[in-house]
């Protein structure tokens, strides 16, 4: 199975020219790469400028970092799933912990975004993960928390039958994300346990096998340790995806992990 790497650029780089150079670099490194798919998720404002550079057959695709749940209307500042589709965007990240924290995104909002995106034909990358206080309470507490997040975020998924296989989950323990105060990556073994748990939960609740990725301070030094497990289908990479040297090494490592 191909490994899937999501490069989440967050609110960077600051200039479109830099974004174009970084994307072009990704495209060059990925030429003839059959084992890996890279999804680059730039800020909204760059998507239209970058979409003309990426071809449908390329193993580099574009994704958005967010979306709104209505297809049109008086929703100042929002972007609809239809608008993303019109730019040939295939993927959208939904429920990132930074949006949950700084924009007060609730599970109910995330659920509406997921259903609307799937109906529009987008592939959804749903982020879930616990904070440090929950992690300190132990594995059972983490599992309970994630089970509740998934239940609320994926409510109604069975009704969008043909689309439910278009969901990807990124397990991102909030404390492991590079910008959090306590940041250091999770251990691959602990991440593997939770990823297996997520997969079993989704199969039992929604009868669908989904790819699950790891995210949280993933970089060229640790990514191979996560991806060596077949159950970990890829990684969501933030900070390291903005550094040319890291992008080169990550692509090299991941290409040798896929099969
Ligand atoms: P990080 O970000 O790789 O910088 O920790 C991951 C994320 O927030 O998606």
Short mmCIF file of N, CA and C in Angstrom, two decimals, residues 52-178:
data_model
loop_
_atom_site.label_atom_id
_atom_site.label_comp_id
_atom_site.label_asym_id
_atom_site.label_seq_id
_atom_site.Cartn_x
_atom_site.Cartn_y
_atom_site.Cartn_z
N UNK A 52 -2.60 25.15 -10.93
CA UNK A 52 -2.27 25.01 -12.36
C UNK A 52 -0.92 24.29 -12.54
N UNK A 53 -0.11 24.24 -11.49
CA UNK A 53 1.23 23.64 -11.59
C UNK A 53 1.17 22.12 -11.40
N UNK A 54 0.12 21.67 -10.69
CA UNK A 54 0.04 20.24 -10.33
C UNK A 54 -0.84 19.51 -11.34
N UNK A 55 -0.32 18.45 -11.94
CA UNK A 55 -1.15 17.74 -12.91
C UNK A 55 -1.90 16.62 -12.20
N UNK A 56 -3.00 16.17 -12.80
CA UNK A 56 -3.83 15.13 -12.18
C UNK A 56 -3.07 13.84 -11.97
N UNK A 57 -2.11 13.57 -12.86
CA UNK A 57 -1.39 12.29 -12.76
C UNK A 57 -0.20 12.33 -11.81
N UNK A 58 0.12 13.52 -11.34
CA UNK A 58 1.31 13.65 -10.49
C UNK A 58 1.09 12.94 -9.15
N UNK A 59 2.19 12.49 -8.52
CA UNK A 59 2.01 11.91 -7.19
C UNK A 59 2.11 12.98 -6.11
N UNK A 60 2.12 14.24 -6.53
CA UNK A 60 1.93 15.34 -5.58
C UNK A 60 0.54 15.93 -5.84
N UNK A 61 -0.27 15.99 -4.80
CA UNK A 61 -1.62 16.57 -4.95
C UNK A 61 -1.75 17.75 -4.00
N UNK A 62 -2.81 18.52 -4.21
CA UNK A 62 -3.03 19.65 -3.31
C UNK A 62 -4.21 19.38 -2.39
N UNK A 63 -4.11 19.90 -1.20
CA UNK A 63 -5.24 19.81 -0.26
C UNK A 63 -5.45 21.15 0.40
N UNK A 64 -6.65 21.35 0.95
CA UNK A 64 -6.93 22.58 1.70
C UNK A 64 -6.80 22.27 3.19
N UNK A 65 -6.63 23.33 3.98
CA UNK A 65 -6.46 23.14 5.43
C UNK A 65 -7.77 23.26 6.20
N UNK A 66 -8.83 23.60 5.46
CA UNK A 66 -10.12 23.83 6.11
C UNK A 66 -11.17 23.99 5.02
N UNK A 67 -12.43 23.98 5.39
CA UNK A 67 -13.53 24.19 4.44
C UNK A 67 -14.77 24.56 5.25
N UNK A 68 -15.79 25.14 4.59
CA UNK A 68 -17.05 25.43 5.28
C UNK A 68 -18.07 24.36 4.88
N UNK A 69 -19.16 24.27 5.64
CA UNK A 69 -20.10 23.17 5.39
C UNK A 69 -21.22 23.50 4.41
N UNK A 70 -21.42 24.78 4.10
CA UNK A 70 -22.47 25.11 3.13
C UNK A 70 -21.83 25.26 1.75
N UNK A 71 -22.64 25.04 0.71
CA UNK A 71 -22.04 25.12 -0.63
C UNK A 71 -22.03 26.55 -1.18
N UNK A 72 -22.90 27.41 -0.67
CA UNK A 72 -22.84 28.83 -1.07
C UNK A 72 -23.69 29.63 -0.09
N UNK A 73 -23.61 30.94 -0.16
CA UNK A 73 -24.47 31.75 0.69
C UNK A 73 -23.73 32.85 1.42
N UNK A 74 -24.44 33.49 2.35
CA UNK A 74 -23.89 34.65 3.06
C UNK A 74 -23.07 34.19 4.26
N UNK A 75 -21.85 33.73 4.01
CA UNK A 75 -20.97 33.23 5.07
C UNK A 75 -19.60 33.90 4.88
N UNK A 76 -19.52 35.13 5.33
CA UNK A 76 -18.35 35.96 5.07
C UNK A 76 -17.05 35.28 5.48
N UNK A 77 -16.15 35.24 4.53
CA UNK A 77 -14.81 34.71 4.82
C UNK A 77 -14.67 33.21 4.63
N UNK A 78 -15.76 32.54 4.32
CA UNK A 78 -15.68 31.07 4.23
C UNK A 78 -15.47 30.59 2.79
N UNK A 79 -15.02 29.34 2.67
CA UNK A 79 -14.72 28.72 1.38
C UNK A 79 -15.51 27.41 1.32
N UNK A 80 -16.23 27.17 0.21
CA UNK A 80 -17.11 25.98 0.17
C UNK A 80 -16.39 24.79 -0.47
N UNK A 81 -16.92 23.57 -0.19
CA UNK A 81 -16.37 22.38 -0.85
C UNK A 81 -16.42 22.50 -2.38
N UNK A 82 -17.50 23.08 -2.88
CA UNK A 82 -17.65 23.23 -4.35
C UNK A 82 -16.51 24.09 -4.92
N UNK A 83 -16.14 25.14 -4.21
CA UNK A 83 -15.05 26.00 -4.69
C UNK A 83 -13.73 25.23 -4.76
N UNK A 84 -13.51 24.38 -3.77
CA UNK A 84 -12.28 23.57 -3.77
C UNK A 84 -12.29 22.60 -4.94
N UNK A 85 -13.43 21.95 -5.16
CA UNK A 85 -13.54 20.99 -6.27
C UNK A 85 -13.28 21.67 -7.60
N UNK A 86 -13.78 22.90 -7.71
CA UNK A 86 -13.62 23.63 -8.97
C UNK A 86 -12.14 23.89 -9.29
N UNK A 87 -11.32 23.94 -8.26
CA UNK A 87 -9.87 24.14 -8.48
C UNK A 87 -9.13 22.80 -8.61
N UNK A 88 -9.90 21.71 -8.70
CA UNK A 88 -9.31 20.36 -8.76
C UNK A 88 -8.60 19.96 -7.48
N UNK A 89 -9.01 20.54 -6.36
CA UNK A 89 -8.43 20.15 -5.08
C UNK A 89 -9.09 18.84 -4.66
N UNK A 90 -8.29 17.84 -4.27
CA UNK A 90 -8.86 16.53 -3.95
C UNK A 90 -9.08 16.31 -2.46
N UNK A 91 -8.22 16.95 -1.65
CA UNK A 91 -8.20 16.63 -0.22
C UNK A 91 -8.50 17.86 0.63
N UNK A 92 -9.02 17.62 1.82
CA UNK A 92 -9.18 18.73 2.77
C UNK A 92 -8.92 18.21 4.19
N UNK A 93 -8.11 18.97 4.93
CA UNK A 93 -7.88 18.66 6.35
C UNK A 93 -9.05 19.25 7.13
N UNK A 94 -9.63 18.45 8.01
CA UNK A 94 -10.73 18.94 8.84
C UNK A 94 -10.46 18.57 10.30
N UNK A 95 -10.73 19.53 11.20
CA UNK A 95 -10.63 19.25 12.63
C UNK A 95 -9.22 19.31 13.18
N UNK A 96 -8.35 20.08 12.52
CA UNK A 96 -6.99 20.20 13.06
C UNK A 96 -7.06 20.81 14.47
N UNK A 97 -6.18 20.36 15.36
CA UNK A 97 -6.26 20.81 16.76
C UNK A 97 -6.05 22.31 16.89
N UNK A 98 -5.31 22.92 15.95
CA UNK A 98 -5.12 24.38 16.05
C UNK A 98 -6.45 25.10 15.76
N UNK A 99 -7.25 24.55 14.87
CA UNK A 99 -8.55 25.16 14.59
C UNK A 99 -9.52 24.87 15.75
N UNK A 100 -9.43 23.69 16.31
CA UNK A 100 -10.28 23.39 17.48
C UNK A 100 -9.94 24.37 18.60
N UNK A 101 -8.64 24.68 18.77
CA UNK A 101 -8.22 25.52 19.88
C UNK A 101 -8.43 27.02 19.62
N UNK A 102 -7.89 27.52 18.50
CA UNK A 102 -7.90 28.97 18.28
C UNK A 102 -9.19 29.48 17.64
N UNK A 103 -9.90 28.63 16.89
CA UNK A 103 -11.12 29.07 16.21
C UNK A 103 -12.37 28.46 16.85
N UNK A 104 -12.16 27.80 17.99
CA UNK A 104 -13.29 27.17 18.71
C UNK A 104 -14.11 26.24 17.83
N UNK A 105 -13.46 25.49 16.98
CA UNK A 105 -14.21 24.53 16.17
C UNK A 105 -14.68 23.38 17.04
N UNK A 106 -15.96 23.10 16.97
CA UNK A 106 -16.52 22.02 17.79
C UNK A 106 -16.64 20.75 16.94
N UNK A 107 -16.87 19.64 17.63
CA UNK A 107 -17.07 18.38 16.90
C UNK A 107 -18.30 18.47 15.99
N UNK A 108 -19.29 19.24 16.41
CA UNK A 108 -20.52 19.37 15.59
C UNK A 108 -20.18 20.10 14.28
N UNK A 109 -19.37 21.15 14.37
CA UNK A 109 -18.97 21.87 13.15
C UNK A 109 -18.12 20.97 12.26
N UNK A 110 -17.23 20.24 12.90
CA UNK A 110 -16.33 19.35 12.14
C UNK A 110 -17.16 18.29 11.41
N UNK A 111 -18.16 17.76 12.10
CA UNK A 111 -19.02 16.76 11.49
C UNK A 111 -19.74 17.33 10.25
N UNK A 112 -20.24 18.55 10.37
CA UNK A 112 -20.94 19.15 9.22
C UNK A 112 -19.97 19.35 8.06
N UNK A 113 -18.75 19.76 8.38
CA UNK A 113 -17.74 19.98 7.33
C UNK A 113 -17.40 18.65 6.64
N UNK A 114 -17.28 17.60 7.42
CA UNK A 114 -16.92 16.29 6.85
C UNK A 114 -18.03 15.81 5.90
N UNK A 115 -19.27 15.86 6.35
CA UNK A 115 -20.36 15.37 5.52
C UNK A 115 -20.49 16.18 4.24
N UNK A 116 -20.37 17.51 4.36
CA UNK A 116 -20.49 18.37 3.17
C UNK A 116 -19.34 18.10 2.20
N UNK A 117 -18.15 17.90 2.72
CA UNK A 117 -16.99 17.67 1.86
C UNK A 117 -17.12 16.34 1.12
N UNK A 118 -17.55 15.31 1.85
CA UNK A 118 -17.70 14.00 1.21
C UNK A 118 -18.77 14.05 0.12
N UNK A 119 -19.85 14.74 0.44
CA UNK A 119 -20.92 14.85 -0.57
C UNK A 119 -20.43 15.55 -1.82
N UNK A 120 -19.51 16.50 -1.64
CA UNK A 120 -18.98 17.24 -2.80
C UNK A 120 -17.89 16.45 -3.53
N UNK A 121 -17.51 15.29 -2.97
CA UNK A 121 -16.51 14.45 -3.64
C UNK A 121 -15.07 14.72 -3.20
N UNK A 122 -14.90 15.43 -2.08
CA UNK A 122 -13.53 15.65 -1.57
C UNK A 122 -13.12 14.47 -0.68
N UNK A 123 -11.82 14.26 -0.57
CA UNK A 123 -11.32 13.27 0.39
C UNK A 123 -10.97 14.03 1.67
N UNK A 124 -11.41 13.47 2.79
CA UNK A 124 -11.28 14.17 4.06
C UNK A 124 -10.14 13.61 4.90
N UNK A 125 -9.30 14.49 5.42
CA UNK A 125 -8.26 14.08 6.38
C UNK A 125 -8.71 14.62 7.73
N UNK A 126 -9.28 13.74 8.54
CA UNK A 126 -9.81 14.16 9.85
C UNK A 126 -8.72 14.03 10.91
N UNK A 127 -8.44 15.12 11.63
CA UNK A 127 -7.44 15.08 12.70
C UNK A 127 -8.11 14.83 14.05
N UNK A 128 -7.59 13.85 14.77
CA UNK A 128 -8.05 13.61 16.14
C UNK A 128 -6.82 13.46 17.02
N UNK A 129 -7.00 13.64 18.32
CA UNK A 129 -5.86 13.45 19.22
C UNK A 129 -6.10 14.12 20.55
N UNK A 130 -5.47 13.56 21.57
CA UNK A 130 -5.70 14.01 22.94
C UNK A 130 -4.68 15.05 23.38
N UNK A 131 -5.02 15.81 24.43
CA UNK A 131 -4.02 16.74 24.98
C UNK A 131 -3.22 16.04 26.09
N UNK A 132 -2.29 16.79 26.66
CA UNK A 132 -1.36 16.19 27.62
C UNK A 132 -2.06 15.69 28.89
N UNK A 133 -3.06 16.46 29.34
CA UNK A 133 -3.75 16.07 30.57
C UNK A 133 -4.39 14.69 30.40
N UNK A 134 -4.96 14.45 29.23
CA UNK A 134 -5.60 13.15 28.99
C UNK A 134 -4.53 12.07 28.87
N UNK A 135 -3.47 12.37 28.12
CA UNK A 135 -2.40 11.37 27.97
C UNK A 135 -1.87 10.94 29.35
N UNK A 136 -1.76 11.90 30.26
CA UNK A 136 -1.21 11.58 31.60
C UNK A 136 -2.12 10.63 32.37
N UNK A 137 -3.40 10.59 31.98
CA UNK A 137 -4.32 9.68 32.68
C UNK A 137 -4.22 8.24 32.15
N UNK A 138 -3.43 8.03 31.09
CA UNK A 138 -3.19 6.65 30.63
C UNK A 138 -3.92 6.29 29.34
N UNK A 139 -3.58 5.08 28.86
CA UNK A 139 -4.04 4.64 27.53
C UNK A 139 -5.57 4.56 27.42
N UNK A 140 -6.20 4.05 28.47
CA UNK A 140 -7.67 3.90 28.42
C UNK A 140 -8.34 5.27 28.25
N UNK A 141 -7.79 6.27 28.97
CA UNK A 141 -8.37 7.63 28.87
C UNK A 141 -8.19 8.17 27.45
N UNK A 142 -7.04 7.90 26.85
CA UNK A 142 -6.79 8.35 25.47
C UNK A 142 -7.79 7.68 24.53
N UNK A 143 -7.95 6.37 24.69
CA UNK A 143 -8.89 5.63 23.82
C UNK A 143 -10.32 6.16 23.96
N UNK A 144 -10.73 6.41 25.20
CA UNK A 144 -12.09 6.92 25.41
C UNK A 144 -12.27 8.27 24.75
N UNK A 145 -11.26 9.12 24.88
CA UNK A 145 -11.35 10.47 24.30
C UNK A 145 -11.46 10.38 22.78
N UNK A 146 -10.61 9.56 22.20
CA UNK A 146 -10.61 9.45 20.73
C UNK A 146 -11.89 8.81 20.23
N UNK A 147 -12.37 7.84 20.96
CA UNK A 147 -13.64 7.21 20.57
C UNK A 147 -14.75 8.26 20.51
N UNK A 148 -14.79 9.14 21.52
CA UNK A 148 -15.84 10.18 21.54
C UNK A 148 -15.66 11.15 20.38
N UNK A 149 -14.41 11.55 20.13
CA UNK A 149 -14.17 12.47 19.00
C UNK A 149 -14.65 11.84 17.69
N UNK A 150 -14.27 10.58 17.47
CA UNK A 150 -14.64 9.93 16.22
C UNK A 150 -16.16 9.78 16.10
N UNK A 151 -16.79 9.41 17.20
CA UNK A 151 -18.25 9.24 17.18
C UNK A 151 -18.94 10.52 16.75
N UNK A 152 -18.47 11.65 17.33
CA UNK A 152 -19.13 12.93 17.01
C UNK A 152 -18.73 13.42 15.62
N UNK A 153 -17.46 13.29 15.29
CA UNK A 153 -16.98 13.85 14.02
C UNK A 153 -17.52 13.07 12.82
N UNK A 154 -17.70 11.75 13.00
CA UNK A 154 -18.12 10.92 11.86
C UNK A 154 -19.59 10.54 11.91
N UNK A 155 -20.35 11.20 12.78
CA UNK A 155 -21.79 10.89 12.89
C UNK A 155 -22.47 11.06 11.52
N UNK A 156 -23.26 10.07 11.14
CA UNK A 156 -23.99 10.18 9.86
C UNK A 156 -23.19 9.68 8.68
N UNK A 157 -21.99 9.19 8.94
CA UNK A 157 -21.13 8.74 7.83
C UNK A 157 -21.76 7.59 7.04
N UNK A 158 -22.48 6.72 7.74
CA UNK A 158 -23.07 5.57 7.03
C UNK A 158 -24.06 6.02 5.97
N UNK A 159 -24.59 7.24 6.13
CA UNK A 159 -25.59 7.70 5.13
C UNK A 159 -24.93 8.15 3.83
N UNK A 160 -23.61 8.42 3.87
CA UNK A 160 -22.94 8.83 2.62
C UNK A 160 -22.13 7.65 2.10
N UNK A 161 -22.85 6.55 1.85
CA UNK A 161 -22.25 5.23 1.60
C UNK A 161 -21.04 5.21 0.67
N UNK A 162 -21.23 5.63 -0.56
CA UNK A 162 -20.13 5.46 -1.51
C UNK A 162 -18.93 6.32 -1.14
N UNK A 163 -19.15 7.28 -0.25
CA UNK A 163 -18.08 8.22 0.05
C UNK A 163 -17.30 7.87 1.31
N UNK A 164 -17.82 6.92 2.10
CA UNK A 164 -17.20 6.78 3.41
C UNK A 164 -15.76 6.26 3.33
N UNK A 165 -15.42 5.60 2.22
CA UNK A 165 -14.04 5.14 2.08
C UNK A 165 -13.10 6.30 1.75
N UNK A 166 -13.63 7.50 1.63
CA UNK A 166 -12.78 8.65 1.32
C UNK A 166 -12.32 9.39 2.58
N UNK A 167 -12.47 8.74 3.71
CA UNK A 167 -12.02 9.37 4.96
C UNK A 167 -10.65 8.80 5.35
N UNK A 168 -9.78 9.72 5.71
CA UNK A 168 -8.46 9.35 6.24
C UNK A 168 -8.41 9.97 7.63
N UNK A 169 -7.90 9.23 8.60
CA UNK A 169 -7.76 9.84 9.93
C UNK A 169 -6.29 10.10 10.21
N UNK A 170 -6.00 11.29 10.75
CA UNK A 170 -4.63 11.57 11.20
C UNK A 170 -4.67 11.60 12.72
N UNK A 171 -3.93 10.67 13.32
CA UNK A 171 -3.84 10.69 14.79
C UNK A 171 -2.73 11.65 15.17
N UNK A 172 -3.13 12.77 15.77
CA UNK A 172 -2.16 13.80 16.14
C UNK A 172 -2.32 14.14 17.62
N UNK A 173 -1.52 13.49 18.48
CA UNK A 173 -1.61 13.88 19.89
C UNK A 173 -1.23 15.37 20.00
N UNK A 174 -2.11 16.16 20.61
CA UNK A 174 -1.93 17.62 20.58
C UNK A 174 -0.58 18.02 21.20
N UNK A 175 -0.21 17.33 22.26
CA UNK A 175 1.04 17.66 22.97
C UNK A 175 2.27 17.34 22.13
N UNK A 176 2.11 16.55 21.08
CA UNK A 176 3.27 16.17 20.26
C UNK A 176 3.50 17.12 19.08
N UNK A 177 2.53 18.00 18.82
CA UNK A 177 2.67 18.92 17.68
C UNK A 177 3.79 19.92 17.98
N UNK A 178 4.58 20.22 16.97
CA UNK A 178 5.85 20.94 17.22
C UNK A 178 5.68 22.28 17.90
#
